[in-house]
Amino acid sequence: MTLALWPLEMLYRLAWLIRRSLYALGLRPSQAVNATVIVVGNVVAGGGGKTPLTIALVQHLKQQGYKVGVVSRGYGRTYLGVQMVQAHSSPGQVGDEPLLIFNKCKVPVAVGVKRVEAARHLLHQHPEVNILVCDDGLQHWALKRDIEICVMDSMGIGNGHMLPAGPLREAWPRKVDLLLHTHHRTLPEGFESTRQLSPVAINGLGQEVTLSSLQNEPVEVVCGIAKPDAFTDMLKASKIQISHLTALPDHDDFSNWQPTQAHLKLLCTEKDAVKLWPKQAQALSVPLLFEPEKKFWQAFDALVKARHRYH
């Protein structure tokens, strides 16, 4: 299959090289904004742990006293213009991941297909912000960045081929400031992280349930994420008995989904909960506890200290 797709891969690679060269030569300018820009992204198609790292970075920077904002495309939303995420926003308006980031981090979040426009809109609305974290956007070179962080999950770079013959959005290796493995390490370089499920799940009514209390009863699980196995494997490791699993496409809005076994407790991810709770308030969201290793934070803090220019 890889060999059959080789001609298409070469066309994709050529288009990528031309686009990258236009920015490298300044024929397409990368535009700066009045804040330090940190881009979190990956070089493969699909989820790789960008949003959990974005949340971890924002929370870490807030603890350091920085005024932080977040820029995201907002996949899955119906309106593609630039807008701020609000407390009353719906996932259909702003996207599930930006809404999750807003709810967890309590910082300004702007969504827009063009990251530069979203960044400028956020800074206009919140001029106090001095660091912007861009959730996804490693390949969106129109926004000038100060720090690039690449995440890589257990798939690594796959077969090493670019789309469509392989998973790579761009050629690897490529220079980044930090490489973080969000699952099992696949390359010798980069930093490691740990990820596990919270021992406590919560529903849309604010009621908490320990995972250990669910071990002796079957449950139903639904998720609309890029790699559902990552979630279900952790549930199984917590001795959760999955009676029925529905894996929907990433960013699915759940409009055509209903529980198949109404008598069972329903488990989902935090990302899914922002869409499920308006319809299924009893659904139990199981938070992900994600933490990069200490050496990553030391390297990250050194980069921020060296490149942060806005106060």
PDB file of C-alpha atoms in Angstrom:
ATOM      1  CA  MET A   1       0.000   0.000   0.000  1.00  0.00           C
ATOM      2  CA  THR A   2       2.852   2.396   0.851  1.00  0.00           C
ATOM      3  CA  LEU A   3       4.470   1.805  -2.543  1.00  0.00           C
ATOM      4  CA  ALA A   4       1.154   2.363  -4.337  1.00  0.00           C
ATOM      5  CA  LEU A   5       0.728   5.713  -2.575  1.00  0.00           C
ATOM      6  CA  TRP A   6       4.300   6.836  -3.220  1.00  0.00           C
ATOM      7  CA  PRO A   7       3.390   9.151  -6.172  1.00  0.00           C
ATOM      8  CA  LEU A   8       0.780  10.918  -4.031  1.00  0.00           C
ATOM      9  CA  GLU A   9       3.269  11.207  -1.206  1.00  0.00           C
ATOM     10  CA  MET A  10       5.745  12.865  -3.564  1.00  0.00           C
ATOM     11  CA  LEU A  11       3.106  15.403  -4.622  1.00  0.00           C
ATOM     12  CA  TYR A  12       2.289  16.116  -0.975  1.00  0.00           C
ATOM     13  CA  ARG A  13       6.004  16.431  -0.148  1.00  0.00           C
ATOM     14  CA  LEU A  14       6.529  18.849  -3.050  1.00  0.00           C
ATOM     15  CA  ALA A  15       3.592  21.012  -1.968  1.00  0.00           C
ATOM     16  CA  TRP A  16       4.917  20.987   1.595  1.00  0.00           C
ATOM     17  CA  LEU A  17       8.437  21.965   0.469  1.00  0.00           C
ATOM     18  CA  ILE A  18       7.126  24.842  -1.638  1.00  0.00           C
ATOM     19  CA  ARG A  19       4.955  26.171   1.194  1.00  0.00           C
ATOM     20  CA  ARG A  20       7.718  25.805   3.771  1.00  0.00           C
ATOM     21  CA  SER A  21      10.220  27.526   1.475  1.00  0.00           C
ATOM     22  CA  LEU A  22       7.904  30.495   0.938  1.00  0.00           C
ATOM     23  CA  TYR A  23       7.924  31.143   4.672  1.00  0.00           C
ATOM     24  CA  ALA A  24      11.636  30.384   5.097  1.00  0.00           C
ATOM     25  CA  LEU A  25      12.522  32.883   2.346  1.00  0.00           C
ATOM     26  CA  GLY A  26      10.136  35.522   3.690  1.00  0.00           C
ATOM     27  CA  LEU A  27       7.958  35.467   0.579  1.00  0.00           C
ATOM     28  CA  ARG A  28       5.142  34.615   2.953  1.00  0.00           C
ATOM     29  CA  PRO A  29       5.775  36.483   6.181  1.00  0.00           C
ATOM     30  CA  SER A  30       5.339  34.985   9.625  1.00  0.00           C
ATOM     31  CA  GLN A  31       3.511  37.648  11.600  1.00  0.00           C
ATOM     32  CA  ALA A  32       4.408  38.484  15.188  1.00  0.00           C
ATOM     33  CA  VAL A  33       1.973  39.539  17.915  1.00  0.00           C
ATOM     34  CA  ASN A  34       2.549  41.402  21.162  1.00  0.00           C
ATOM     35  CA  ALA A  35       3.030  38.316  23.294  1.00  0.00           C
ATOM     36  CA  THR A  36       5.417  35.400  23.615  1.00  0.00           C
ATOM     37  CA  VAL A  37       3.983  32.606  21.470  1.00  0.00           C
ATOM     38  CA  ILE A  38       4.375  28.949  22.438  1.00  0.00           C
ATOM     39  CA  VAL A  39       3.145  26.469  19.835  1.00  0.00           C
ATOM     40  CA  VAL A  40       2.189  22.919  20.827  1.00  0.00           C
ATOM     41  CA  GLY A  41       1.779  20.563  17.895  1.00  0.00           C
ATOM     42  CA  ASN A  42       2.714  17.278  16.305  1.00  0.00           C
ATOM     43  CA  VAL A  43       4.105  16.080  13.005  1.00  0.00           C
ATOM     44  CA  VAL A  44       1.667  13.221  12.471  1.00  0.00           C
ATOM     45  CA  ALA A  45      -2.022  13.295  11.594  1.00  0.00           C
ATOM     46  CA  GLY A  46      -4.421  12.684  14.440  1.00  0.00           C
ATOM     47  CA  GLY A  47      -4.299  13.285  18.165  1.00  0.00           C
ATOM     48  CA  GLY A  48      -1.027  12.996  19.997  1.00  0.00           C
ATOM     49  CA  GLY A  49      -1.656  14.608  23.363  1.00  0.00           C
ATOM     50  CA  LYS A  50      -1.543  18.264  22.325  1.00  0.00           C
ATOM     51  CA  THR A  51      -4.472  19.438  24.443  1.00  0.00           C
ATOM     52  CA  PRO A  52      -3.383  17.736  27.708  1.00  0.00           C
ATOM     53  CA  LEU A  53       0.044  19.330  27.298  1.00  0.00           C
ATOM     54  CA  THR A  54      -1.512  22.713  26.486  1.00  0.00           C
ATOM     55  CA  ILE A  55      -3.524  22.522  29.710  1.00  0.00           C
ATOM     56  CA  ALA A  56      -0.421  21.505  31.684  1.00  0.00           C
ATOM     57  CA  LEU A  57       1.602  24.392  30.199  1.00  0.00           C
ATOM     58  CA  VAL A  58      -1.089  26.962  30.928  1.00  0.00           C
ATOM     59  CA  GLN A  59      -1.473  25.820  34.521  1.00  0.00           C
ATOM     60  CA  HIS A  60       2.311  25.808  34.995  1.00  0.00           C
ATOM     61  CA  LEU A  61       2.723  29.301  33.511  1.00  0.00           C
ATOM     62  CA  LYS A  62      -0.105  30.668  35.658  1.00  0.00           C
ATOM     63  CA  GLN A  63       1.665  29.349  38.739  1.00  0.00           C
ATOM     64  CA  GLN A  64       4.774  31.253  37.602  1.00  0.00           C
ATOM     65  CA  GLY A  65       2.757  34.480  37.520  1.00  0.00           C
ATOM     66  CA  TYR A  66       2.417  34.909  33.749  1.00  0.00           C
ATOM     67  CA  LYS A  67      -0.770  36.207  32.146  1.00  0.00           C
ATOM     68  CA  VAL A  68      -1.682  33.436  29.741  1.00  0.00           C
ATOM     69  CA  GLY A  69      -4.103  33.091  26.847  1.00  0.00           C
ATOM     70  CA  VAL A  70      -4.791  30.217  24.456  1.00  0.00           C
ATOM     71  CA  VAL A  71      -5.359  30.173  20.715  1.00  0.00           C
ATOM     72  CA  SER A  72      -6.953  27.204  18.950  1.00  0.00           C
ATOM     73  CA  ARG A  73      -8.644  26.429  15.671  1.00  0.00           C
ATOM     74  CA  GLY A  74     -11.668  24.894  17.365  1.00  0.00           C
ATOM     75  CA  TYR A  75     -12.253  21.754  15.316  1.00  0.00           C
ATOM     76  CA  GLY A  76     -15.839  20.616  14.926  1.00  0.00           C
ATOM     77  CA  ARG A  77     -17.499  24.015  15.312  1.00  0.00           C
ATOM     78  CA  THR A  78     -20.080  25.308  12.878  1.00  0.00           C
ATOM     79  CA  TYR A  79     -18.975  28.977  12.825  1.00  0.00           C
ATOM     80  CA  LEU A  80     -15.473  29.438  11.421  1.00  0.00           C
ATOM     81  CA  GLY A  81     -14.960  33.103  12.307  1.00  0.00           C
ATOM     82  CA  VAL A  82     -12.769  34.347  15.141  1.00  0.00           C
ATOM     83  CA  GLN A  83     -14.425  34.447  18.537  1.00  0.00           C
ATOM     84  CA  MET A  84     -13.702  34.269  22.236  1.00  0.00           C
ATOM     85  CA  VAL A  85     -14.756  31.247  24.271  1.00  0.00           C
ATOM     86  CA  GLN A  86     -17.283  32.228  26.945  1.00  0.00           C
ATOM     87  CA  ALA A  87     -18.744  30.414  29.942  1.00  0.00           C
ATOM     88  CA  HIS A  88     -22.013  29.971  28.030  1.00  0.00           C
ATOM     89  CA  SER A  89     -20.343  28.845  24.779  1.00  0.00           C
ATOM     90  CA  SER A  90     -21.339  25.508  23.299  1.00  0.00           C
ATOM     91  CA  PRO A  91     -18.940  23.009  21.694  1.00  0.00           C
ATOM     92  CA  GLY A  92     -20.717  23.610  18.388  1.00  0.00           C
ATOM     93  CA  GLN A  93     -19.820  27.297  18.612  1.00  0.00           C
ATOM     94  CA  VAL A  94     -16.206  27.104  19.742  1.00  0.00           C
ATOM     95  CA  GLY A  95     -15.088  23.458  19.571  1.00  0.00           C
ATOM     96  CA  ASP A  96     -14.805  20.840  22.285  1.00  0.00           C
ATOM     97  CA  GLU A  97     -11.093  21.220  23.094  1.00  0.00           C
ATOM     98  CA  PRO A  98     -11.103  25.042  23.455  1.00  0.00           C
ATOM     99  CA  LEU A  99     -14.146  24.779  25.726  1.00  0.00           C
ATOM    100  CA  LEU A 100     -12.377  22.131  27.826  1.00  0.00           C
ATOM    101  CA  ILE A 101      -9.266  24.334  28.083  1.00  0.00           C
ATOM    102  CA  PHE A 102     -11.376  27.340  29.078  1.00  0.00           C
ATOM    103  CA  ASN A 103     -13.228  25.386  31.750  1.00  0.00           C
ATOM    104  CA  LYS A 104     -10.105  23.807  33.232  1.00  0.00           C
ATOM    105  CA  CYS A 105      -7.641  26.680  33.013  1.00  0.00           C
ATOM    106  CA  LYS A 106      -9.840  29.760  33.490  1.00  0.00           C
ATOM    107  CA  VAL A 107      -7.865  31.845  30.981  1.00  0.00           C
ATOM    108  CA  PRO A 108      -8.890  33.731  27.819  1.00  0.00           C
ATOM    109  CA  VAL A 109      -9.281  31.383  24.845  1.00  0.00           C
ATOM    110  CA  ALA A 110      -9.786  32.508  21.250  1.00  0.00           C
ATOM    111  CA  VAL A 111     -10.652  30.274  18.314  1.00  0.00           C
ATOM    112  CA  GLY A 112     -10.097  30.893  14.632  1.00  0.00           C
ATOM    113  CA  VAL A 113      -8.932  29.092  11.514  1.00  0.00           C
ATOM    114  CA  LYS A 114      -6.258  31.765  11.049  1.00  0.00           C
ATOM    115  CA  ARG A 115      -4.177  31.682  14.210  1.00  0.00           C
ATOM    116  CA  VAL A 116      -2.799  35.209  13.678  1.00  0.00           C
ATOM    117  CA  GLU A 117      -6.294  36.703  13.606  1.00  0.00           C
ATOM    118  CA  ALA A 118      -7.335  34.728  16.680  1.00  0.00           C
ATOM    119  CA  ALA A 119      -4.200  35.793  18.548  1.00  0.00           C
ATOM    120  CA  ARG A 120      -4.690  39.482  17.736  1.00  0.00           C
ATOM    121  CA  HIS A 121      -8.365  39.309  18.675  1.00  0.00           C
ATOM    122  CA  LEU A 122      -7.523  37.756  22.036  1.00  0.00           C
ATOM    123  CA  LEU A 123      -4.827  40.340  22.779  1.00  0.00           C
ATOM    124  CA  HIS A 124      -7.192  43.151  21.829  1.00  0.00           C
ATOM    125  CA  GLN A 125      -9.804  41.798  24.237  1.00  0.00           C
ATOM    126  CA  HIS A 126      -7.243  40.956  26.922  1.00  0.00           C
ATOM    127  CA  PRO A 127      -4.219  43.278  26.625  1.00  0.00           C
ATOM    128  CA  GLU A 128      -2.880  41.982  29.944  1.00  0.00           C
ATOM    129  CA  VAL A 129      -1.988  38.631  28.355  1.00  0.00           C
ATOM    130  CA  ASN A 130       1.766  38.298  27.780  1.00  0.00           C
ATOM    131  CA  ILE A 131       2.069  34.617  26.809  1.00  0.00           C
ATOM    132  CA  LEU A 132      -0.028  32.843  24.190  1.00  0.00           C
ATOM    133  CA  VAL A 133      -0.134  29.057  23.989  1.00  0.00           C
ATOM    134  CA  CYS A 134      -1.286  27.791  20.605  1.00  0.00           C
ATOM    135  CA  ASP A 135      -3.020  24.409  20.867  1.00  0.00           C
ATOM    136  CA  ASP A 136      -2.009  22.780  17.579  1.00  0.00           C
ATOM    137  CA  GLY A 137      -0.402  24.864  14.880  1.00  0.00           C
ATOM    138  CA  LEU A 138       3.111  23.519  14.331  1.00  0.00           C
ATOM    139  CA  GLN A 139       2.473  23.714  10.578  1.00  0.00           C
ATOM    140  CA  HIS A 140       0.708  27.116  10.690  1.00  0.00           C
ATOM    141  CA  TRP A 141       3.785  29.227  10.031  1.00  0.00           C
ATOM    142  CA  ALA A 142       1.831  32.452   9.448  1.00  0.00           C
ATOM    143  CA  LEU A 143       1.953  32.979  13.233  1.00  0.00           C
ATOM    144  CA  LYS A 144       5.491  33.729  14.350  1.00  0.00           C
ATOM    145  CA  ARG A 145       6.415  31.660  17.373  1.00  0.00           C
ATOM    146  CA  ASP A 146       9.052  31.926  20.072  1.00  0.00           C
ATOM    147  CA  ILE A 147       8.955  28.318  21.307  1.00  0.00           C
ATOM    148  CA  GLU A 148       7.937  25.156  19.435  1.00  0.00           C
ATOM    149  CA  ILE A 149       6.980  22.008  21.331  1.00  0.00           C
ATOM    150  CA  CYS A 150       6.315  18.790  19.461  1.00  0.00           C
ATOM    151  CA  VAL A 151       4.356  15.967  21.076  1.00  0.00           C
ATOM    152  CA  MET A 152       4.686  12.368  19.988  1.00  0.00           C
ATOM    153  CA  ASP A 153       2.533   9.463  21.117  1.00  0.00           C
ATOM    154  CA  SER A 154       3.189   5.726  21.024  1.00  0.00           C
ATOM    155  CA  MET A 155       2.894   5.654  17.210  1.00  0.00           C
ATOM    156  CA  GLY A 156       5.953   7.872  16.920  1.00  0.00           C
ATOM    157  CA  ILE A 157       6.577   8.712  13.267  1.00  0.00           C
ATOM    158  CA  GLY A 158       4.897   5.516  12.067  1.00  0.00           C
ATOM    159  CA  ASN A 159       6.455   4.165   8.897  1.00  0.00           C
ATOM    160  CA  GLY A 160       8.350   7.415   8.348  1.00  0.00           C
ATOM    161  CA  HIS A 161       6.411   8.375   5.219  1.00  0.00           C
ATOM    162  CA  MET A 162       4.456  11.569   4.638  1.00  0.00           C
ATOM    163  CA  LEU A 163       0.733  11.669   3.854  1.00  0.00           C
ATOM    164  CA  PRO A 164      -0.989   9.722   2.392  1.00  0.00           C
ATOM    165  CA  ALA A 165       1.567   6.886   2.375  1.00  0.00           C
ATOM    166  CA  GLY A 166       2.292   7.453   6.072  1.00  0.00           C
ATOM    167  CA  PRO A 167       1.145   9.568   8.998  1.00  0.00           C
ATOM    168  CA  LEU A 168       3.641  12.452   8.734  1.00  0.00           C
ATOM    169  CA  ARG A 169       2.305  15.943   8.087  1.00  0.00           C
ATOM    170  CA  GLU A 170       5.862  17.135   7.477  1.00  0.00           C
ATOM    171  CA  ALA A 171       9.286  15.610   7.171  1.00  0.00           C
ATOM    172  CA  TRP A 172      10.982  14.282  10.286  1.00  0.00           C
ATOM    173  CA  PRO A 173      13.427  14.976  11.799  1.00  0.00           C
ATOM    174  CA  ARG A 174      12.739  18.696  11.961  1.00  0.00           C
ATOM    175  CA  LYS A 175      14.048  21.248  14.415  1.00  0.00           C
ATOM    176  CA  VAL A 176      11.857  21.920  17.461  1.00  0.00           C
ATOM    177  CA  ASP A 177      12.709  23.432  20.825  1.00  0.00           C
ATOM    178  CA  LEU A 178      11.260  20.570  22.877  1.00  0.00           C
ATOM    179  CA  LEU A 179      10.057  17.067  22.042  1.00  0.00           C
ATOM    180  CA  LEU A 180       7.744  15.389  24.540  1.00  0.00           C
ATOM    181  CA  HIS A 181       6.628  11.771  24.395  1.00  0.00           C
ATOM    182  CA  THR A 182       3.049  11.645  25.659  1.00  0.00           C
ATOM    183  CA  HIS A 183       2.819   7.838  25.759  1.00  0.00           C
ATOM    184  CA  HIS A 184       5.655   5.359  25.418  1.00  0.00           C
ATOM    185  CA  ARG A 185       8.979   6.687  24.156  1.00  0.00           C
ATOM    186  CA  THR A 186       9.541   5.896  20.477  1.00  0.00           C
ATOM    187  CA  LEU A 187      12.698   7.928  19.796  1.00  0.00           C
ATOM    188  CA  PRO A 188      15.880   8.261  21.860  1.00  0.00           C
ATOM    189  CA  GLU A 189      15.637  12.043  21.987  1.00  0.00           C
ATOM    190  CA  GLY A 190      13.030  14.063  23.863  1.00  0.00           C
ATOM    191  CA  PHE A 191      11.425  14.013  27.281  1.00  0.00           C
ATOM    192  CA  GLU A 192       9.002  11.590  28.869  1.00  0.00           C
ATOM    193  CA  SER A 193       5.700  12.095  30.651  1.00  0.00           C
ATOM    194  CA  THR A 194       3.243  10.141  32.756  1.00  0.00           C
ATOM    195  CA  ARG A 195      -0.477   9.816  32.142  1.00  0.00           C
ATOM    196  CA  GLN A 196      -3.116   8.115  34.214  1.00  0.00           C
ATOM    197  CA  LEU A 197      -6.793   8.444  34.952  1.00  0.00           C
ATOM    198  CA  SER A 198      -7.967  10.373  37.969  1.00  0.00           C
ATOM    199  CA  PRO A 199      -9.216   8.056  40.729  1.00  0.00           C
ATOM    200  CA  VAL A 200     -12.387  10.180  40.846  1.00  0.00           C
ATOM    201  CA  ALA A 201     -14.933  10.701  38.043  1.00  0.00           C
ATOM    202  CA  ILE A 202     -17.511  13.504  38.033  1.00  0.00           C
ATOM    203  CA  ASN A 203     -20.870  13.946  36.305  1.00  0.00           C
ATOM    204  CA  GLY A 204     -22.593  17.012  34.931  1.00  0.00           C
ATOM    205  CA  LEU A 205     -24.341  17.633  38.261  1.00  0.00           C
ATOM    206  CA  GLY A 206     -21.045  17.912  40.093  1.00  0.00           C
ATOM    207  CA  GLN A 207     -21.415  14.519  41.791  1.00  0.00           C
ATOM    208  CA  GLU A 208     -18.203  12.524  42.257  1.00  0.00           C
ATOM    209  CA  VAL A 209     -17.739   8.772  42.009  1.00  0.00           C
ATOM    210  CA  THR A 210     -14.513   6.883  42.662  1.00  0.00           C
ATOM    211  CA  LEU A 211     -13.342   4.552  39.914  1.00  0.00           C
ATOM    212  CA  SER A 212     -12.682   1.864  42.492  1.00  0.00           C
ATOM    213  CA  SER A 213     -16.394   1.816  43.345  1.00  0.00           C
ATOM    214  CA  LEU A 214     -17.179   0.939  39.712  1.00  0.00           C
ATOM    215  CA  GLN A 215     -14.898  -2.072  39.476  1.00  0.00           C
ATOM    216  CA  ASN A 216     -17.568  -4.616  40.356  1.00  0.00           C
ATOM    217  CA  GLU A 217     -20.207  -3.498  37.860  1.00  0.00           C
ATOM    218  CA  PRO A 218     -20.310  -3.357  34.054  1.00  0.00           C
ATOM    219  CA  VAL A 219     -20.328   0.110  32.493  1.00  0.00           C
ATOM    220  CA  GLU A 220     -20.933   1.652  29.087  1.00  0.00           C
ATOM    221  CA  VAL A 221     -18.208   3.794  27.539  1.00  0.00           C
ATOM    222  CA  VAL A 222     -18.501   6.312  24.739  1.00  0.00           C
ATOM    223  CA  CYS A 223     -15.771   8.510  23.337  1.00  0.00           C
ATOM    224  CA  GLY A 224     -15.224  10.779  20.362  1.00  0.00           C
ATOM    225  CA  ILE A 225     -11.448  11.120  20.404  1.00  0.00           C
ATOM    226  CA  ALA A 226      -8.718  10.371  17.886  1.00  0.00           C
ATOM    227  CA  LYS A 227      -7.404   7.299  19.682  1.00  0.00           C
ATOM    228  CA  PRO A 228     -10.096   5.725  21.874  1.00  0.00           C
ATOM    229  CA  ASP A 229      -7.859   2.791  22.797  1.00  0.00           C
ATOM    230  CA  ALA A 230      -5.712   5.134  24.867  1.00  0.00           C
ATOM    231  CA  PHE A 231      -8.747   5.849  27.070  1.00  0.00           C
ATOM    232  CA  THR A 232     -10.203   2.359  27.201  1.00  0.00           C
ATOM    233  CA  ASP A 233      -6.829   0.757  27.945  1.00  0.00           C
ATOM    234  CA  MET A 234      -6.462   2.975  31.009  1.00  0.00           C
ATOM    235  CA  LEU A 235     -10.009   2.109  32.103  1.00  0.00           C
ATOM    236  CA  LYS A 236      -9.213  -1.578  31.811  1.00  0.00           C
ATOM    237  CA  ALA A 237      -5.996  -1.047  33.763  1.00  0.00           C
ATOM    238  CA  SER A 238      -8.194   0.460  36.500  1.00  0.00           C
ATOM    239  CA  LYS A 239     -10.206  -2.798  36.432  1.00  0.00           C
ATOM    240  CA  ILE A 240     -13.285  -1.170  34.900  1.00  0.00           C
ATOM    241  CA  GLN A 241     -15.541  -3.737  33.204  1.00  0.00           C
ATOM    242  CA  ILE A 242     -16.588  -2.287  29.839  1.00  0.00           C
ATOM    243  CA  SER A 243     -19.844  -3.937  28.809  1.00  0.00           C
ATOM    244  CA  HIS A 244     -20.361  -1.795  25.723  1.00  0.00           C
ATOM    245  CA  LEU A 245     -18.044   0.620  23.924  1.00  0.00           C
ATOM    246  CA  THR A 246     -18.935   3.166  21.251  1.00  0.00           C
ATOM    247  CA  ALA A 247     -15.964   4.835  19.569  1.00  0.00           C
ATOM    248  CA  LEU A 248     -17.175   7.808  17.534  1.00  0.00           C
ATOM    249  CA  PRO A 249     -15.088   9.944  15.165  1.00  0.00           C
ATOM    250  CA  ASP A 250     -12.837  12.559  16.733  1.00  0.00           C
ATOM    251  CA  HIS A 251     -14.774  15.741  17.632  1.00  0.00           C
ATOM    252  CA  ASP A 252     -18.143  14.035  17.052  1.00  0.00           C
ATOM    253  CA  ASP A 253     -21.026  16.127  18.416  1.00  0.00           C
ATOM    254  CA  PHE A 254     -22.996  13.104  19.720  1.00  0.00           C
ATOM    255  CA  SER A 255     -26.145  14.356  17.959  1.00  0.00           C
ATOM    256  CA  ASN A 256     -26.920  10.900  16.549  1.00  0.00           C
ATOM    257  CA  TRP A 257     -25.858   8.884  19.576  1.00  0.00           C
ATOM    258  CA  GLN A 258     -27.898   7.458  22.440  1.00  0.00           C
ATOM    259  CA  PRO A 259     -26.873   5.078  25.238  1.00  0.00           C
ATOM    260  CA  THR A 260     -27.441   1.490  24.243  1.00  0.00           C
ATOM    261  CA  GLN A 261     -27.891   0.214  27.793  1.00  0.00           C
ATOM    262  CA  ALA A 262     -29.652   2.858  29.866  1.00  0.00           C
ATOM    263  CA  HIS A 263     -29.311   0.931  33.121  1.00  0.00           C
ATOM    264  CA  LEU A 264     -25.497   1.071  33.021  1.00  0.00           C
ATOM    265  CA  LYS A 265     -23.348   3.923  34.262  1.00  0.00           C
ATOM    266  CA  LEU A 266     -21.906   5.872  31.327  1.00  0.00           C
ATOM    267  CA  LEU A 267     -18.219   6.844  31.248  1.00  0.00           C
ATOM    268  CA  CYS A 268     -16.532   9.317  28.915  1.00  0.00           C
ATOM    269  CA  THR A 269     -13.480  11.573  28.608  1.00  0.00           C
ATOM    270  CA  GLU A 270     -13.397  15.216  29.729  1.00  0.00           C
ATOM    271  CA  LYS A 271     -13.382  16.297  26.092  1.00  0.00           C
ATOM    272  CA  ASP A 272     -16.572  14.323  25.446  1.00  0.00           C
ATOM    273  CA  ALA A 273     -18.248  15.526  28.642  1.00  0.00           C
ATOM    274  CA  VAL A 274     -18.587  19.120  27.403  1.00  0.00           C
ATOM    275  CA  LYS A 275     -20.840  17.762  24.629  1.00  0.00           C
ATOM    276  CA  LEU A 276     -22.522  14.961  26.531  1.00  0.00           C
ATOM    277  CA  TRP A 277     -23.540  16.703  29.745  1.00  0.00           C
ATOM    278  CA  PRO A 278     -26.242  18.920  28.190  1.00  0.00           C
ATOM    279  CA  LYS A 279     -27.976  15.686  27.080  1.00  0.00           C
ATOM    280  CA  GLN A 280     -26.635  13.103  29.530  1.00  0.00           C
ATOM    281  CA  ALA A 281     -25.980  14.926  32.807  1.00  0.00           C
ATOM    282  CA  GLN A 282     -25.361  11.611  34.582  1.00  0.00           C
ATOM    283  CA  ALA A 283     -22.431  10.737  32.309  1.00  0.00           C
ATOM    284  CA  LEU A 284     -19.261  10.306  34.336  1.00  0.00           C
ATOM    285  CA  SER A 285     -16.258  12.207  33.033  1.00  0.00           C
ATOM    286  CA  VAL A 286     -12.921  10.617  33.933  1.00  0.00           C
ATOM    287  CA  PRO A 287     -10.171  13.287  33.995  1.00  0.00           C
ATOM    288  CA  LEU A 288      -6.709  12.560  32.662  1.00  0.00           C
ATOM    289  CA  LEU A 289      -3.787  13.278  34.990  1.00  0.00           C
ATOM    290  CA  PHE A 290      -0.945  14.235  32.666  1.00  0.00           C
ATOM    291  CA  GLU A 291       2.496  15.303  33.873  1.00  0.00           C
ATOM    292  CA  PRO A 292       5.738  15.845  31.917  1.00  0.00           C
ATOM    293  CA  GLU A 293       8.917  14.810  33.677  1.00  0.00           C
ATOM    294  CA  LYS A 294      10.849  17.277  35.831  1.00  0.00           C
ATOM    295  CA  LYS A 295      13.631  17.700  33.245  1.00  0.00           C
ATOM    296  CA  PHE A 296      11.048  18.875  30.702  1.00  0.00           C
ATOM    297  CA  TRP A 297       9.849  21.609  33.052  1.00  0.00           C
ATOM    298  CA  GLN A 298      13.424  22.700  33.717  1.00  0.00           C
ATOM    299  CA  ALA A 299      14.132  22.986  29.993  1.00  0.00           C
ATOM    300  CA  PHE A 300      10.801  24.713  29.378  1.00  0.00           C
ATOM    301  CA  ASP A 301      11.323  27.274  32.148  1.00  0.00           C
ATOM    302  CA  ALA A 302      14.787  28.073  30.797  1.00  0.00           C
ATOM    303  CA  LEU A 303      13.353  28.680  27.321  1.00  0.00           C
ATOM    304  CA  VAL A 304      10.583  30.920  28.610  1.00  0.00           C
ATOM    305  CA  LYS A 305      13.040  32.926  30.687  1.00  0.00           C
ATOM    306  CA  ALA A 306      15.336  33.387  27.684  1.00  0.00           C
ATOM    307  CA  ARG A 307      12.667  34.277  25.111  1.00  0.00           C
ATOM    308  CA  HIS A 308       9.911  36.038  27.024  1.00  0.00           C
ATOM    309  CA  ARG A 309       9.992  39.756  26.216  1.00  0.00           C
ATOM    310  CA  TYR A 310       6.569  41.018  27.283  1.00  0.00           C
ATOM    311  CA  HIS A 311       5.676  42.144  30.790  1.00  0.00           C
TER     312      HIS A 311
END
